[in-house]
Short mmCIF file of C-alpha atoms in Angstrom, two decimals:
data_model
loop_
_atom_site.label_atom_id
_atom_site.label_comp_id
_atom_site.label_asym_id
_atom_site.label_seq_id
_atom_site.Cartn_x
_atom_site.Cartn_y
_atom_site.Cartn_z
CA MET A 217 106.65 117.52 57.23
CA SER A 218 107.55 116.50 60.76
CA GLY A 219 108.54 118.24 63.99
CA ALA A 220 108.38 121.90 64.98
CA ALA A 221 111.17 122.73 62.53
CA GLY A 222 109.23 121.28 59.60
CA GLY A 223 111.66 118.53 58.66
CA SER A 224 111.12 115.40 56.59
CA ARG A 225 110.55 111.94 58.01
CA ILE A 226 113.56 109.68 57.84
CA LYS A 227 113.57 106.00 56.92
CA LYS A 228 115.32 103.50 59.15
CA GLU A 229 117.86 102.60 56.47
CA ASP A 230 118.97 106.25 56.30
CA LEU A 231 119.44 106.69 60.03
CA LYS A 232 122.93 105.27 60.46
CA ALA A 233 124.55 107.30 57.68
CA THR A 234 122.81 110.51 58.76
CA ILE A 235 123.79 110.10 62.41
CA ARG A 236 127.39 109.27 61.43
CA ASP A 237 127.57 112.43 59.33
CA TYR A 238 126.12 114.52 62.18
CA ARG A 239 128.62 113.04 64.59
CA GLU A 240 131.61 113.88 62.39
CA ASN A 241 130.51 117.38 61.43
CA ILE A 242 128.73 118.62 64.57
CA LEU A 243 129.48 116.55 67.65
CA LYS A 244 133.16 115.82 67.08
CA PRO A 245 134.27 119.46 66.68
CA LEU A 246 132.53 120.16 70.02
CA GLY A 247 134.20 117.21 71.73
CA LEU A 248 130.85 115.41 72.09
CA ASP A 249 131.46 112.47 69.77
CA LYS A 250 132.29 110.20 72.71
CA SER A 251 129.46 111.32 74.97
CA TYR A 252 126.21 111.15 73.07
CA SER A 253 123.41 108.63 72.71
CA ILE A 254 120.42 108.25 70.41
CA THR A 255 117.08 107.64 72.07
CA GLY A 256 114.03 105.86 70.70
CA VAL A 257 115.75 103.86 67.95
CA ARG A 258 116.91 100.62 69.55
CA SER A 259 113.87 100.47 71.81
CA ARG A 260 111.51 100.65 68.82
CA PRO A 261 112.84 98.08 66.32
CA GLU A 262 109.39 97.76 64.77
CA LYS A 263 109.48 101.32 63.43
CA ASP A 264 110.49 101.90 59.81
CA ILE A 265 110.06 105.67 59.69
CA PHE A 266 111.03 108.28 62.29
CA GLY A 267 109.71 111.83 62.59
CA ASP A 268 112.92 113.19 64.11
CA ILE A 269 116.15 112.13 65.80
CA ASP A 270 116.66 112.67 69.53
CA ILE A 271 120.29 112.88 70.64
CA VAL A 272 121.35 113.23 74.27
CA VAL A 273 124.63 115.19 74.29
CA SER A 274 126.71 115.27 77.48
CA PHE A 275 129.10 118.15 78.13
CA GLN A 276 131.72 117.80 80.85
CA GLY A 277 130.33 120.37 83.25
CA GLY A 278 129.24 123.98 82.90
CA GLU A 279 126.05 126.03 83.16
CA LYS A 280 123.23 124.57 81.10
CA LYS A 281 122.31 127.95 79.57
CA GLU A 282 125.86 128.54 78.37
CA LEU A 283 126.17 124.99 77.02
CA LYS A 284 123.01 125.40 74.95
CA GLN A 285 124.26 128.70 73.56
CA GLU A 286 127.62 127.12 72.68
CA LEU A 287 125.90 124.39 70.68
CA ALA A 288 123.46 126.83 69.06
CA LYS A 289 126.30 129.16 68.01
CA PHE A 290 128.17 126.29 66.38
CA LEU A 291 125.06 125.10 64.50
CA SER A 292 124.49 128.60 63.13
CA GLN A 293 127.95 128.50 61.49
CA VAL A 294 127.49 125.19 59.64
CA ASP A 295 126.81 125.83 55.95
CA LYS A 296 124.90 122.61 55.26
CA ILE A 297 122.32 123.41 57.95
CA PRO A 298 119.39 125.39 56.46
CA THR A 299 117.60 128.30 58.08
CA ILE A 300 114.14 127.75 59.53
CA PRO A 301 111.80 130.42 58.10
CA HIS A 302 109.21 130.33 60.89
CA LYS A 303 111.97 130.50 63.53
CA LYS A 304 113.19 133.95 62.51
CA ASN A 305 115.42 132.34 59.85
CA ASN A 306 117.71 130.97 62.51
CA LYS A 307 119.36 127.60 61.99
CA TYR A 308 118.23 126.40 65.42
CA PHE A 309 115.68 127.04 68.15
CA ILE A 310 115.89 126.37 71.88
CA HIS A 311 113.07 125.01 74.01
CA GLY A 312 113.81 123.92 77.56
CA ASN A 313 117.05 121.91 77.55
CA ILE A 314 116.73 121.06 73.86
CA VAL A 315 118.48 122.71 70.94
CA SER A 316 116.72 121.72 67.70
CA THR A 317 117.97 122.05 64.14
CA LEU A 318 117.46 120.62 60.64
CA TYR A 319 120.14 118.38 59.18
CA PRO A 320 120.54 116.85 55.68
CA ILE A 321 119.38 113.25 55.35
CA ALA A 322 122.32 111.29 53.96
CA GLY A 323 121.88 110.50 50.26
CA LYS A 324 118.64 112.53 49.95
CA GLU A 325 118.85 115.79 48.06
CA ASN A 326 117.05 118.72 49.73
CA GLU A 327 115.63 116.54 52.48
CA TYR A 328 116.29 117.47 56.09
CA VAL A 329 115.39 115.74 59.33
CA GLN A 330 114.82 117.55 62.61
CA ILE A 331 117.46 116.69 65.20
CA ASP A 332 116.71 117.47 68.84
CA ASN A 333 119.87 117.83 70.93
CA ILE A 334 119.02 117.21 74.58
CA VAL A 335 121.74 119.09 76.43
CA THR A 336 123.11 117.69 79.69
CA ALA A 337 125.98 118.94 81.86
CA SER A 338 127.54 115.59 82.77
CA GLU A 339 127.70 111.98 81.67
CA ASP A 340 125.60 110.88 84.65
CA GLU A 341 122.89 113.36 83.72
CA GLY A 342 123.18 112.21 80.12
CA LYS A 343 122.65 108.56 81.06
CA PHE A 344 119.64 109.54 83.18
CA ALA A 345 118.14 111.57 80.34
CA PHE A 346 118.76 108.75 77.87
CA ASN A 347 116.95 106.20 80.03
CA MET A 348 114.01 108.55 80.59
CA LEU A 349 113.68 109.66 76.98
CA ASP A 350 114.19 106.16 75.62
CA LEU A 351 110.86 105.22 77.16
CA PRO A 352 107.86 105.59 74.83
CA ALA A 353 106.19 108.99 75.35
CA GLN A 354 103.15 107.46 77.05
CA GLU A 355 105.13 105.41 79.58
CA GLN A 356 107.57 108.27 80.15
CA THR A 357 104.74 110.64 81.02
CA LEU A 358 103.08 108.07 83.28
CA ALA A 359 106.38 107.75 85.16
CA ILE A 360 106.44 111.51 85.75
CA GLY A 361 102.88 111.34 87.05
CA LEU A 362 103.47 108.23 89.17
CA ALA A 363 106.25 110.02 91.06
CA LYS A 364 103.58 112.44 92.31
CA THR A 365 101.48 109.66 93.83
CA VAL A 366 104.04 108.08 96.16
CA PHE A 367 102.96 109.91 99.32
CA THR A 368 99.26 109.39 98.74
CA GLU A 369 99.54 105.67 97.93
CA LEU A 370 102.21 104.36 100.28
CA ASP A 371 101.86 104.09 104.04
CA GLU A 372 104.45 105.36 106.50
CA LYS A 373 106.37 102.09 106.76
CA GLN A 374 106.56 101.76 102.97
CA ILE A 375 107.80 105.33 102.67
CA GLU A 376 110.39 104.74 105.38
CA GLN A 377 111.66 101.67 103.50
CA LEU A 378 111.72 103.59 100.20
CA PHE A 379 113.74 106.40 101.77
CA LYS A 380 116.28 103.85 102.97
CA GLU A 381 116.59 102.33 99.50
CA LEU A 382 117.06 105.76 97.92
CA ASN A 383 119.37 107.02 100.69
CA VAL A 384 117.09 109.98 101.34
CA PRO A 385 118.15 111.94 104.44
CA THR A 386 115.48 112.19 107.14
CA ASN A 387 116.98 115.01 109.21
CA GLU A 388 114.58 117.50 107.60
CA ARG A 389 110.88 116.66 107.60
CA PRO A 390 107.74 118.55 106.64
CA ALA A 391 106.15 120.89 109.18
CA GLU A 392 102.44 120.51 109.84
CA ASN A 393 101.52 122.80 106.94
CA GLU A 394 103.91 121.06 104.52
CA GLU A 395 104.28 117.76 102.68
CA TYR A 396 106.87 115.76 100.74
CA ASP A 397 106.71 115.84 96.95
CA PHE A 398 108.79 113.84 94.44
CA ASN A 399 109.50 115.59 91.15
CA LEU A 400 110.69 113.67 88.10
CA ASN A 401 111.87 115.16 84.81
CA PRO A 402 114.26 114.02 82.05
CA SER A 403 117.24 115.48 83.94
CA GLU A 404 116.79 114.27 87.51
CA LEU A 405 114.60 112.90 90.29
CA SER A 406 114.24 115.20 93.29
CA LEU A 407 112.42 115.28 96.61
CA ARG A 408 111.01 118.57 97.84
CA ILE A 409 109.18 119.83 100.88
CA VAL A 410 106.32 122.05 99.74
CA PRO A 411 103.55 123.95 101.55
CA ILE A 412 100.25 122.09 101.27
CA GLY A 413 98.31 123.40 98.27
CA GLU A 414 101.42 124.90 96.63
CA LYS A 415 103.65 123.66 93.80
CA GLU A 416 107.06 125.10 94.68
CA GLY A 417 109.22 124.16 97.64
CA ARG A 418 112.76 123.46 98.79
CA ILE A 419 114.76 120.52 97.40
CA ILE A 420 116.17 118.26 100.13
CA TRP A 421 117.44 115.41 97.91
CA LYS A 422 118.07 114.75 94.23
CA SER A 423 119.50 112.03 92.04
CA ASN A 424 120.47 111.51 88.41
CA LYS A 425 120.69 107.75 88.74
CA PHE A 426 117.93 106.05 86.79
CA GLU A 427 118.05 103.09 89.14
CA ASN A 428 116.43 105.34 91.73
CA VAL A 429 113.56 106.07 89.36
CA LYS A 430 113.00 102.34 88.95
CA LYS A 431 113.01 101.86 92.73
CA LEU A 432 110.56 104.71 93.20
CA ILE A 433 108.07 103.48 90.60
CA SER A 434 108.55 99.86 91.69
CA ALA A 435 107.30 100.82 95.16
CA LEU A 436 103.94 101.46 93.47
CA GLY A 437 103.96 98.00 91.87
CA VAL A 438 105.06 99.20 88.42
CA ASP A 439 108.11 98.10 86.42
CA ILE A 440 108.65 101.19 84.31
CA GLU A 441 110.99 99.42 81.86
CA LYS A 442 108.94 96.26 81.30
CA ASP A 443 105.30 97.21 81.89
CA LYS A 444 103.46 98.55 78.87
CA PHE A 445 101.05 101.46 78.93
CA ASP A 446 97.90 99.33 79.31
CA ASP A 447 99.53 97.28 82.09
CA ILE A 448 100.44 100.42 84.01
CA VAL A 449 96.97 101.93 83.60
CA SER A 450 95.35 98.74 84.90
CA LYS A 451 97.52 99.05 88.05
CA ILE A 452 96.71 102.74 88.41
CA LYS A 453 93.00 101.91 88.40
CA LYS A 454 93.58 100.02 91.65
CA PHE A 455 95.05 103.05 93.42
CA LYS A 456 93.27 103.75 96.69
CA ASN A 457 93.56 107.53 96.89
CA ARG A 458 91.61 109.96 94.79
CA ARG A 459 94.38 112.58 95.01
CA SER A 460 96.77 110.10 93.37
CA ILE A 461 94.53 109.85 90.32
CA ASP A 462 94.03 113.62 90.11
CA ARG A 463 97.75 114.37 90.34
CA LEU A 464 98.64 111.74 87.77
CA LYS A 465 95.98 112.98 85.37
CA GLY A 466 97.19 116.55 85.77
CA MET A 467 100.82 115.66 85.09
CA PHE A 468 99.86 113.52 82.10
CA ALA A 469 97.76 116.27 80.53
CA LYS A 470 100.56 118.78 81.12
CA ASN A 471 103.40 116.70 79.69
CA ILE A 472 101.99 114.93 76.65
CA ARG A 473 100.27 116.34 73.58
CA VAL A 474 99.71 115.46 69.97
CA GLY A 475 101.61 117.82 67.70
CA ASP A 476 100.14 119.03 64.41
CA ALA A 477 102.62 116.91 62.46
CA GLU A 478 101.62 113.81 64.46
CA LYS A 479 97.90 113.99 63.81
CA GLY A 480 96.61 111.14 61.69
CA ILE A 481 99.78 109.06 61.91
CA GLU A 482 100.42 106.07 64.17
CA LYS A 483 102.45 108.02 66.75
CA GLY A 484 99.78 110.69 67.09
CA ILE A 485 96.95 108.17 67.23
CA LYS A 486 98.65 106.24 70.04
CA LYS A 487 99.32 109.43 71.95
CA GLN A 488 95.70 110.52 71.66
CA GLN A 489 94.47 107.12 72.76
CA ALA A 490 96.74 107.35 75.81
CA ILE A 491 95.51 110.87 76.60
CA ASP A 492 91.89 109.73 76.36
CA THR A 493 92.54 106.66 78.51
CA VAL A 494 94.15 108.65 81.32
CA ALA A 495 91.56 111.43 81.12
CA VAL A 496 88.72 109.04 81.96
CA LEU A 497 90.51 107.21 84.77
CA GLU A 498 88.07 108.84 87.16
CA ASN A 499 85.05 111.07 86.84
CA LYS A 500 84.84 114.59 88.25
CA TYR A 501 83.35 113.37 91.50
CA SER A 502 85.53 110.51 92.64
CA PRO A 503 84.38 107.49 94.63
CA LEU A 504 86.45 108.67 97.60
CA VAL A 505 84.95 112.15 97.75
CA MET A 506 81.46 110.84 97.12
CA SER A 507 81.85 108.22 99.84
CA LEU A 508 82.88 110.94 102.26
CA ILE A 509 80.09 113.33 101.44
CA LYS A 510 77.06 111.34 100.28
CA PRO A 511 76.03 109.98 103.68
CA PHE A 512 76.08 113.46 105.19
CA ILE A 513 74.01 115.38 102.65
CA GLU A 514 70.28 114.81 102.58
CA ASP A 515 69.89 116.02 99.02
CA GLU A 516 72.77 114.43 97.10
CA THR A 517 71.86 116.30 93.93
CA MET A 518 73.44 119.35 95.54
CA ILE A 519 76.83 117.89 94.67
CA LEU A 520 75.93 117.26 91.08
CA GLU A 521 73.83 120.22 90.03
CA ASP A 522 75.53 123.57 89.61
CA ASP A 523 72.28 125.49 90.02
CA ALA A 524 71.25 123.76 93.26
CA PRO A 525 70.98 125.86 96.45
CA SER A 526 74.33 126.18 98.20
CA GLN A 527 74.88 124.29 101.44
CA THR A 528 77.49 124.99 104.11
CA ILE A 529 79.51 122.10 105.52
CA ALA A 530 82.11 122.39 108.27
CA LEU A 531 85.16 120.14 107.95
CA MET A 532 87.32 119.57 111.02
CA PRO A 533 90.45 117.52 110.18
CA GLY A 534 92.83 116.41 112.88
CA ALA A 535 94.48 113.61 114.81
CA PHE A 536 92.10 113.60 117.83
CA LYS A 537 94.28 111.16 119.74
CA PRO A 538 92.11 111.17 121.72
CA PRO A 539 89.20 113.64 121.37
CA HIS A 540 88.64 115.87 124.42
CA ARG A 541 86.48 118.70 125.68
CA ASP A 542 87.95 121.45 123.49
CA HIS A 543 87.48 119.34 120.34
CA LEU A 544 83.86 118.73 121.28
CA ARG A 545 83.13 122.38 122.02
CA ARG A 546 84.66 123.48 118.74
CA ILE A 547 82.84 121.01 116.50
CA ASN A 548 79.53 121.79 118.22
CA ALA A 549 80.12 125.50 117.58
CA ALA A 550 80.86 124.71 113.94
CA ALA A 551 77.71 122.58 113.70
CA GLU A 552 75.59 125.49 114.95
CA ASN A 553 76.90 127.65 112.09
CA SER A 554 76.61 125.14 109.25
CA ASP A 555 74.18 122.68 107.75
CA LYS A 556 76.45 119.71 108.37
CA ALA A 557 79.75 119.13 110.16
CA ILE A 558 82.22 116.35 109.38
CA ILE A 559 85.16 115.27 111.54
CA LEU A 560 88.07 113.83 109.51
CA ILE A 561 90.28 111.68 111.75
CA SER A 562 93.89 111.03 110.77
CA PRO A 563 94.56 107.29 110.25
CA LEU A 564 98.00 107.66 111.85
CA ASP A 565 98.21 106.34 115.39
CA ARG A 566 99.86 108.47 118.07
CA VAL A 567 102.61 106.58 119.88
CA LYS A 568 105.00 108.54 122.09
CA GLU A 569 107.18 107.61 125.01
CA GLY A 570 105.60 108.39 128.36
CA GLU A 571 102.12 108.69 126.83
CA MET A 572 99.23 106.30 126.35
CA PRO A 573 99.31 105.14 122.70
CA ILE A 574 96.06 106.04 120.93
CA SER A 575 94.82 104.66 117.60
CA ALA A 576 92.46 106.06 114.99
CA LYS A 577 89.86 103.46 115.95
CA GLN A 578 90.03 104.54 119.59
CA SER A 579 89.48 108.13 118.47
CA LEU A 580 86.46 106.98 116.50
CA ALA A 581 85.15 105.19 119.60
CA ILE A 582 85.27 108.38 121.69
CA TRP A 583 83.36 110.35 119.07
CA GLN A 584 80.80 107.56 119.07
CA LEU A 585 80.59 107.85 122.87
CA TYR A 586 79.92 111.58 122.55
CA LYS A 587 77.17 110.85 120.04
CA ASP A 588 75.60 108.10 122.15
CA LYS A 589 75.60 110.33 125.23
CA GLY A 590 73.93 113.16 123.32
CA VAL A 591 76.71 115.70 123.87
CA LEU A 592 77.64 115.82 120.16
CA ALA A 593 75.46 117.98 117.91
CA PRO A 594 73.07 115.81 115.85
CA ASN A 595 74.29 117.17 112.51
CA VAL A 596 77.90 116.06 113.16
CA GLU A 597 79.36 112.93 111.54
CA PHE A 598 82.84 111.48 111.84
CA LEU A 599 85.11 109.11 109.90
CA ILE A 600 88.74 108.08 109.48
CA SER A 601 90.36 109.93 106.59
CA GLN A 602 92.08 107.99 103.82
CA ASP A 603 94.80 110.64 103.70
CA ASN A 604 97.49 110.49 106.38
CA THR A 605 97.06 114.24 106.72
CA PRO A 606 93.28 114.76 106.66
CA VAL A 607 93.57 118.45 105.86
CA LYS A 608 94.37 117.24 102.31
CA THR A 609 91.05 115.44 102.23
CA ALA A 610 89.32 118.66 103.28
CA TYR A 611 90.96 120.59 100.45
CA ASP A 612 90.10 117.82 97.96
CA ILE A 613 86.45 117.78 99.02
CA ALA A 614 86.20 121.54 98.47
CA ILE A 615 87.75 121.33 95.00
CA ALA A 616 85.48 118.48 93.92
CA ASN A 617 82.25 120.17 95.06
CA PRO A 618 82.37 123.83 93.95
CA SER A 619 78.65 124.42 94.57
CA ILE A 620 79.01 123.77 98.31
CA GLN A 621 80.47 126.23 100.80
CA TYR A 622 82.98 124.74 103.23
CA ILE A 623 84.46 125.91 106.51
CA GLY A 624 87.79 124.49 107.59
CA VAL A 625 87.63 124.23 111.37
CA TYR A 626 90.89 124.67 113.26
CA GLY A 627 91.85 124.62 116.91
CA LYS A 628 94.77 125.40 119.18
CA ASP A 629 97.91 126.30 117.18
CA ASP A 630 96.37 124.89 113.96
CA ALA A 631 95.67 128.06 111.96
CA VAL A 632 98.82 127.36 109.93
CA ARG A 633 97.00 124.48 108.20
CA TRP A 634 94.79 127.00 106.46
CA LYS A 635 97.31 129.76 105.87
CA ASN A 636 96.74 129.58 102.10
CA LEU A 637 93.17 130.84 102.52
CA PRO A 638 91.54 132.81 101.07
CA ASN A 639 92.75 131.42 97.76
CA LYS A 640 91.22 131.56 94.28
CA LYS A 641 91.94 127.84 93.92
CA TYR A 642 89.51 127.23 96.79
CA PRO A 643 86.85 129.95 96.36
CA ASN A 644 84.29 127.91 98.33
CA LEU A 645 86.54 127.26 101.34
CA ARG A 646 87.23 129.48 104.34
CA ALA A 647 88.60 128.74 107.80
CA SER A 648 87.44 129.54 111.33
CA ASP A 649 88.11 128.59 114.96
CA PHE A 650 84.58 129.76 115.88
CA GLY A 651 85.96 131.81 118.74
CA ILE A 652 86.64 128.84 120.99
CA VAL A 653 89.58 129.50 123.32
CA ALA A 654 91.44 126.21 123.85
CA ASP A 655 93.60 125.47 126.86
CA LEU A 656 93.86 121.68 126.64
CA SER A 657 96.10 119.33 124.67
CA ALA A 658 95.66 115.72 123.62
CA SER A 659 99.29 115.14 124.59
CA GLY A 660 98.50 116.09 128.17
CA LEU A 661 95.53 113.74 128.16
CA ARG A 662 97.65 110.86 126.86
CA LYS A 663 100.17 111.46 129.66
CA ALA A 664 97.39 111.52 132.25
CA LEU A 665 96.02 108.25 130.90
CA ALA A 666 99.46 106.64 130.94
CA ASN A 667 100.03 107.73 134.55
CA ASN A 668 96.50 106.83 135.64
CA SER A 669 96.01 110.47 136.68
CA ASP A 670 92.73 112.37 136.90
CA ILE A 671 91.36 113.05 133.39
CA THR A 672 88.28 114.99 134.50
CA PRO A 673 89.67 118.35 133.19
CA TRP A 674 89.57 116.94 129.65
CA LEU A 675 85.99 115.70 129.88
CA LEU A 676 82.71 117.50 129.33
CA ASP A 677 79.97 117.34 131.93
CA GLY A 678 77.97 114.17 131.36
CA ILE A 679 80.98 111.96 130.57
CA THR A 680 82.64 110.10 133.45
CA PRO A 681 86.29 108.99 133.46
CA GLU A 682 85.13 105.37 133.62
CA GLU A 683 82.93 105.76 130.53
CA TYR A 684 85.76 107.46 128.68
CA LYS A 685 88.33 104.80 129.55
CA ASN A 686 85.90 101.99 128.73
CA ALA A 687 85.31 103.52 125.29
CA LEU A 688 89.07 103.55 124.75
CA GLY A 689 89.25 99.91 125.84
CA LEU A 690 92.28 100.62 127.97
CA GLU A 691 92.36 97.23 129.64
CA GLN A 692 92.66 95.61 126.22
CA VAL A 693 95.11 98.23 125.04
CA GLN A 694 97.49 97.57 127.94
CA GLU A 695 97.72 93.97 126.79
CA LEU A 696 98.55 95.03 123.24
CA PHE A 697 101.64 97.10 123.91
CA GLU A 698 105.17 96.67 125.12
CA PRO A 699 107.22 99.83 125.87
CA SER A 700 109.32 100.98 122.92
CA SER A 701 110.81 104.22 121.67
CA ASN A 702 108.96 104.23 118.39
CA SER A 703 106.63 101.27 117.95
CA TYR A 704 104.33 98.84 119.72
CA GLU A 705 103.66 95.21 118.94
CA TYR A 706 100.28 94.16 117.64
CA ASN A 707 98.46 91.26 119.29
CA GLN A 708 96.57 89.52 116.49
CA ALA A 709 94.38 87.71 119.02
CA SER A 710 92.75 90.98 119.99
CA ASP A 711 89.57 92.04 118.27
CA LEU A 712 90.63 95.69 118.50
CA ASP A 713 92.71 95.17 115.34
CA TYR A 714 95.06 98.11 115.90
CA THR A 715 97.98 98.80 113.60
CA PHE A 716 100.36 101.23 115.28
CA MET A 717 102.82 102.99 112.98
CA SER A 718 106.37 103.97 113.93
CA ASP A 719 106.87 107.62 114.74
CA TYR A 720 108.47 108.24 111.34
CA GLY A 721 106.04 110.61 109.71
CA ARG A 722 104.56 113.76 111.15
CA ALA A 723 100.90 113.87 112.13
CA TYR A 724 98.91 116.82 113.38
CA VAL A 725 99.08 117.53 117.09
CA VAL A 726 95.68 118.61 118.37
#
């Protein structure tokens, strides 16, 4: 028996006659005999036996729910279609956009094959569904997962180029507590803006052209039509961001499973092998998270042992372009109330007209100045985040280390970053501003630097303007940049090695 309906397997030589009979008796009366396609047959010429038949049927418009009911009603009236005992003796059952039934195998007495009718509301949607479903299950599910990794693997310039190729409108962009999210399913590819940490959001673009799926996945270095499962996995192993791996693994586990009828046969064995391969792409504690945390925890076994004493770590994500007095006061307050404090600096460089452009490396240099001058608490460390929005890194760290208590540190106008807290998904994470009243902005400091104005109000006692500007390397920076509305040229002869991004994406303003 095969499939949820309990049908028989069908041999390749019986396919053509059975499909022809189904077309004449089912599809033609519904006007679907010119707008259907069979998936998984031509793309798998090596197969001799099939567990079921997948047919993409394309109606000419209408509500999907009504179209499925129309097909189901017709199937229930066909005498040669048997009832399905474990489906309330109906002649069909509906799951998602699929209407499944049993149909006689041509020339075989009392043998029925399960036919899955994938219902679409247009020919374009039908072509999209055909191309998606014609992929082997493993590659199809990887494609769904890969769509979720675009914004964690590509940099801003790559994303800008991808948006141009896909004709994605850029008039609506994520707010500081939101992010872009591609969603791929057998019906369409869509782009949403979702609150950070949430799954649902508003759709700002969608497409049912499979060419756009190929462009999307190609941006990650994968040819979804030519690359085989093992080839794709080998490329995934080179991904730089831990969140990419986690999201892909989650989507894969959600969308592929081995059915009871598939166990022990080649299809089921291959599926299980794929599931096992993806599941072990990365251990519970990823290299990224471990690299962020290990240097800052004296007893590393605290991460790995559930019964170890809990430690409290403050995480302060932000742009810090550049760091100023209020940032310093806040992280020192956090350090006094925690065992360790970690500053996560956004890798995005801040470049705005009328302001001194500031890079992530310059931000790092100012924090180092604070440390060297002894005005930064000794239990504070700092690093450049691998996520463009470092608040994501903070959330990821908390998820990966449930035995440690974390405090998300926020400053002026930044409480929205942590609006999802408290949250059962992050039981070990809370947020605090530590009661520091902020009246300064990094934007104001950048303007003062650009105008060569007094920057003393932004500095803590013990730091002179000269020391601050020297740490920024402003003399070298002036040589690096030419005025522009959105970008600055990079001088490869400089040892500062800055890479300034266009002002395409949205970074945190602190």
